[in-house]
PDB file of C-alpha atoms in Angstrom:
ATOM      1  CA  MET A   1       0.418   0.143  -0.104  1.00  0.00           C
ATOM      2  CA  ARG A   2       1.272   3.310  -0.826  1.00  0.00           C
ATOM      3  CA  SER A   3       1.814   5.868   1.806  1.00  0.00           C
ATOM      4  CA  ALA A   4       4.034   9.394   1.774  1.00  0.00           C
ATOM      5  CA  THR A   5       5.339   8.044   4.550  1.00  0.00           C
ATOM      6  CA  VAL A   6       9.205   8.299   3.618  1.00  0.00           C
ATOM      7  CA  ALA A   7      10.413   4.978   3.499  1.00  0.00           C
ATOM      8  CA  ASN A   8      13.418   3.688   5.701  1.00  0.00           C
ATOM      9  CA  ASP A   9      15.500   2.124   2.685  1.00  0.00           C
ATOM     10  CA  ALA A  10      16.950   4.913   0.608  1.00  0.00           C
ATOM     11  CA  ASP A  11      17.314   1.880  -2.443  1.00  0.00           C
ATOM     12  CA  GLU A  12      13.598   1.567  -2.285  1.00  0.00           C
ATOM     13  CA  PRO A  13      11.842   2.728  -6.031  1.00  0.00           C
ATOM     14  CA  GLU A  14       9.345   4.506  -4.082  1.00  0.00           C
ATOM     15  CA  ALA A  15      11.714   6.281  -1.620  1.00  0.00           C
ATOM     16  CA  GLY A  16      12.136   9.206  -3.375  1.00  0.00           C
ATOM     17  CA  ILE A  17       8.749  10.526  -4.093  1.00  0.00           C
ATOM     18  CA  TYR A  18       7.769   9.543  -0.822  1.00  0.00           C
ATOM     19  CA  ALA A  19      10.302  11.873   0.709  1.00  0.00           C
ATOM     20  CA  ALA A  20       8.929  14.758  -1.402  1.00  0.00           C
ATOM     21  CA  MET A  21       5.517  14.177  -0.443  1.00  0.00           C
ATOM     22  CA  ASP A  22       6.552  14.685   2.813  1.00  0.00           C
ATOM     23  CA  LEU A  23       8.592  17.437   2.737  1.00  0.00           C
ATOM     24  CA  LEU A  24       5.781  19.351  -0.417  1.00  0.00           C
ATOM     25  CA  GLY A  25       2.911  18.400   2.417  1.00  0.00           C
ATOM     26  CA  GLN A  26       4.519  20.549   4.890  1.00  0.00           C
ATOM     27  CA  ARG A  27       2.204  24.058   5.434  1.00  0.00           C
ATOM     28  CA  TRP A  28       3.476  26.802   3.837  1.00  0.00           C
ATOM     29  CA  ILE A  29       6.452  25.084   2.006  1.00  0.00           C
ATOM     30  CA  LEU A  30       4.391  25.126  -2.130  1.00  0.00           C
ATOM     31  CA  ARG A  31       3.890  28.341  -1.077  1.00  0.00           C
ATOM     32  CA  VAL A  32       6.878  30.057  -0.352  1.00  0.00           C
ATOM     33  CA  ILE A  33       8.211  27.906  -3.715  1.00  0.00           C
ATOM     34  CA  TRP A  34       5.567  30.079  -5.982  1.00  0.00           C
ATOM     35  CA  GLU A  35       6.602  33.039  -4.477  1.00  0.00           C
ATOM     36  CA  LEU A  36      10.240  33.046  -4.854  1.00  0.00           C
ATOM     37  CA  GLU A  37       9.616  31.276  -8.332  1.00  0.00           C
ATOM     38  CA  PRO A  38       9.786  34.727  -9.937  1.00  0.00           C
ATOM     39  CA  GLY A  39      13.098  36.026  -7.955  1.00  0.00           C
ATOM     40  CA  PRO A  40      14.543  36.431  -4.618  1.00  0.00           C
ATOM     41  CA  LEU A  41      13.035  38.384  -1.817  1.00  0.00           C
ATOM     42  CA  GLY A  42      13.942  39.871   1.171  1.00  0.00           C
ATOM     43  CA  PHE A  43      12.532  38.035   4.592  1.00  0.00           C
ATOM     44  CA  LEU A  44      10.399  40.787   5.163  1.00  0.00           C
ATOM     45  CA  GLU A  45       8.751  41.234   1.322  1.00  0.00           C
ATOM     46  CA  LEU A  46       8.351  37.118   1.410  1.00  0.00           C
ATOM     47  CA  ARG A  47       6.597  37.973   4.788  1.00  0.00           C
ATOM     48  CA  ARG A  48       4.104  39.849   3.321  1.00  0.00           C
ATOM     49  CA  ARG A  49       3.777  38.345   0.674  1.00  0.00           C
ATOM     50  CA  MET A  50       2.754  34.674   2.467  1.00  0.00           C
ATOM     51  CA  GLY A  51      -0.460  36.425   4.040  1.00  0.00           C
ATOM     52  CA  ASN A  52      -1.169  34.359   7.689  1.00  0.00           C
ATOM     53  CA  CYS A  53       2.113  32.345   7.615  1.00  0.00           C
ATOM     54  CA  SER A  54       3.547  33.933  11.235  1.00  0.00           C
ATOM     55  CA  SER A  55       7.269  34.623  10.722  1.00  0.00           C
ATOM     56  CA  SER A  56       8.123  32.334  12.711  1.00  0.00           C
ATOM     57  CA  MET A  57       6.680  28.909  11.218  1.00  0.00           C
ATOM     58  CA  LEU A  58       8.085  31.266   7.571  1.00  0.00           C
ATOM     59  CA  ALA A  59      11.730  31.391   9.479  1.00  0.00           C
ATOM     60  CA  ASP A  60      11.307  27.932  10.189  1.00  0.00           C
ATOM     61  CA  ARG A  61      10.342  26.597   6.418  1.00  0.00           C
ATOM     62  CA  LEU A  62      13.104  28.303   4.658  1.00  0.00           C
ATOM     63  CA  ALA A  63      15.257  26.432   6.907  1.00  0.00           C
ATOM     64  CA  THR A  64      14.440  23.850   5.964  1.00  0.00           C
ATOM     65  CA  LEU A  65      13.879  24.830   1.717  1.00  0.00           C
ATOM     66  CA  THR A  66      17.457  26.123   2.725  1.00  0.00           C
ATOM     67  CA  GLN A  67      19.039  22.739   4.441  1.00  0.00           C
ATOM     68  CA  VAL A  68      17.453  20.857   1.286  1.00  0.00           C
ATOM     69  CA  GLY A  69      18.949  23.026  -0.651  1.00  0.00           C
ATOM     70  CA  LEU A  70      16.191  24.013  -2.381  1.00  0.00           C
ATOM     71  CA  VAL A  71      16.505  28.210  -1.474  1.00  0.00           C
ATOM     72  CA  ASP A  72      19.875  29.752  -1.170  1.00  0.00           C
ATOM     73  CA  LYS A  73      20.139  32.679   1.786  1.00  0.00           C
ATOM     74  CA  HIS A  74      22.061  35.304   0.798  1.00  0.00           C
ATOM     75  CA  LEU A  75      24.649  37.860   2.576  1.00  0.00           C
ATOM     76  CA  ASP A  76      22.115  40.326   2.235  1.00  0.00           C
ATOM     77  CA  LYS A  77      19.671  38.615   3.600  1.00  0.00           C
ATOM     78  CA  SER A  78      17.083  38.166   0.878  1.00  0.00           C
ATOM     79  CA  TYR A  79      16.222  34.525  -0.554  1.00  0.00           C
ATOM     80  CA  GLU A  80      16.162  32.598  -4.099  1.00  0.00           C
ATOM     81  CA  LEU A  81      15.583  29.047  -5.660  1.00  0.00           C
ATOM     82  CA  THR A  82      18.709  27.338  -5.803  1.00  0.00           C
ATOM     83  CA  PRO A  83      19.854  27.103  -9.554  1.00  0.00           C
ATOM     84  CA  GLY A  84      18.559  23.284 -10.924  1.00  0.00           C
ATOM     85  CA  ARG A  85      17.107  22.200  -7.553  1.00  0.00           C
ATOM     86  CA  GLY A  86      14.895  24.505  -7.096  1.00  0.00           C
ATOM     87  CA  THR A  87      14.088  26.224 -10.272  1.00  0.00           C
ATOM     88  CA  GLU A  88      13.586  23.276 -11.390  1.00  0.00           C
ATOM     89  CA  LEU A  89      10.640  23.525  -8.395  1.00  0.00           C
ATOM     90  CA  GLY A  90       9.558  26.759  -9.852  1.00  0.00           C
ATOM     91  CA  ALA A  91       8.897  25.069 -13.125  1.00  0.00           C
ATOM     92  CA  VAL A  92       7.381  22.188 -12.127  1.00  0.00           C
ATOM     93  CA  LEU A  93       5.004  24.839  -9.868  1.00  0.00           C
ATOM     94  CA  GLU A  94       4.610  26.895 -12.568  1.00  0.00           C
ATOM     95  CA  ASN A  95       2.496  23.465 -14.648  1.00  0.00           C
ATOM     96  CA  LEU A  96       0.438  22.455 -11.535  1.00  0.00           C
ATOM     97  CA  TRP A  97      -0.716  26.127 -11.797  1.00  0.00           C
ATOM     98  CA  GLN A  98      -1.391  25.551 -15.074  1.00  0.00           C
ATOM     99  CA  TRP A  99      -3.314  22.548 -14.472  1.00  0.00           C
ATOM    100  CA  ALA A 100      -5.195  24.338 -11.874  1.00  0.00           C
ATOM    101  CA  ASP A 101      -6.027  27.181 -13.366  1.00  0.00           C
ATOM    102  CA  ALA A 102      -7.512  25.252 -16.511  1.00  0.00           C
ATOM    103  CA  ASN A 103      -9.433  23.279 -13.627  1.00  0.00           C
ATOM    104  CA  ALA A 104     -10.629  26.076 -11.628  1.00  0.00           C
ATOM    105  CA  THR A 105     -14.230  26.109 -11.229  1.00  0.00           C
ATOM    106  CA  ARG A 106     -13.967  22.441 -10.769  1.00  0.00           C
ATOM    107  CA  LEU A 107     -11.394  22.250  -7.875  1.00  0.00           C
ATOM    108  CA  THR A 108     -13.146  25.359  -5.664  1.00  0.00           C
ATOM    109  CA  GLY A 109     -16.793  23.658  -5.754  1.00  0.00           C
ATOM    110  CA  ALA A 110     -15.036  20.565  -4.848  1.00  0.00           C
ATOM    111  CA  LEU A 111     -14.031  22.393  -1.938  1.00  0.00           C
ATOM    112  CA  ARG A 112     -16.872  24.388  -1.418  1.00  0.00           C
ATOM    113  CA  SER A 113     -18.585  21.362  -1.081  1.00  0.00           C
ATOM    114  CA  GLU A 114     -16.229  19.060   1.131  1.00  0.00           C
ATOM    115  CA  ALA A 115     -15.718  22.459   3.575  1.00  0.00           C
ATOM    116  CA  GLY A 116     -19.771  22.868   4.198  1.00  0.00           C
ATOM    117  CA  GLU A 117     -19.996  18.711   4.715  1.00  0.00           C
ATOM    118  CA  ASN A 118     -17.605  18.977   6.984  1.00  0.00           C
ATOM    119  CA  ALA A 119     -19.569  21.824   8.696  1.00  0.00           C
ATOM    120  CA  ARG A 120     -22.489  19.561   8.365  1.00  0.00           C
ATOM    121  CA  ARG A 121     -20.907  16.986  10.650  1.00  0.00           C
ATOM    122  CA  ARG A 122     -19.521  19.561  13.025  1.00  0.00           C
ATOM    123  CA  ARG A 123     -23.295  20.192  13.543  1.00  0.00           C
TER     124      ARG A 123
END
């Protein structure tokens, strides 16, 4: 059975995708990558663009992305996607954006329906 939990054995065929899902499934990770895709941003500007993401959460997510080699922190304290792995992932998000844009009506309708169902269950 498939699980989005990193396999203990890195030699397992699906270990890479599980690790990617675990990383990218963390709250705010994809949003940080999306905001950095056009180019470098300082922490304060990135924080402003992130809406209700707290400064401590943003700092934690940037540290994680830096540790795994997807984001670089520059001396001027700006952040940007790393050449190669970071920018490749940014391009993947561009493809996801195109897919989401083409399916926006269905996706938002399904989310509204699910939210309504969850509200009814809580009553």
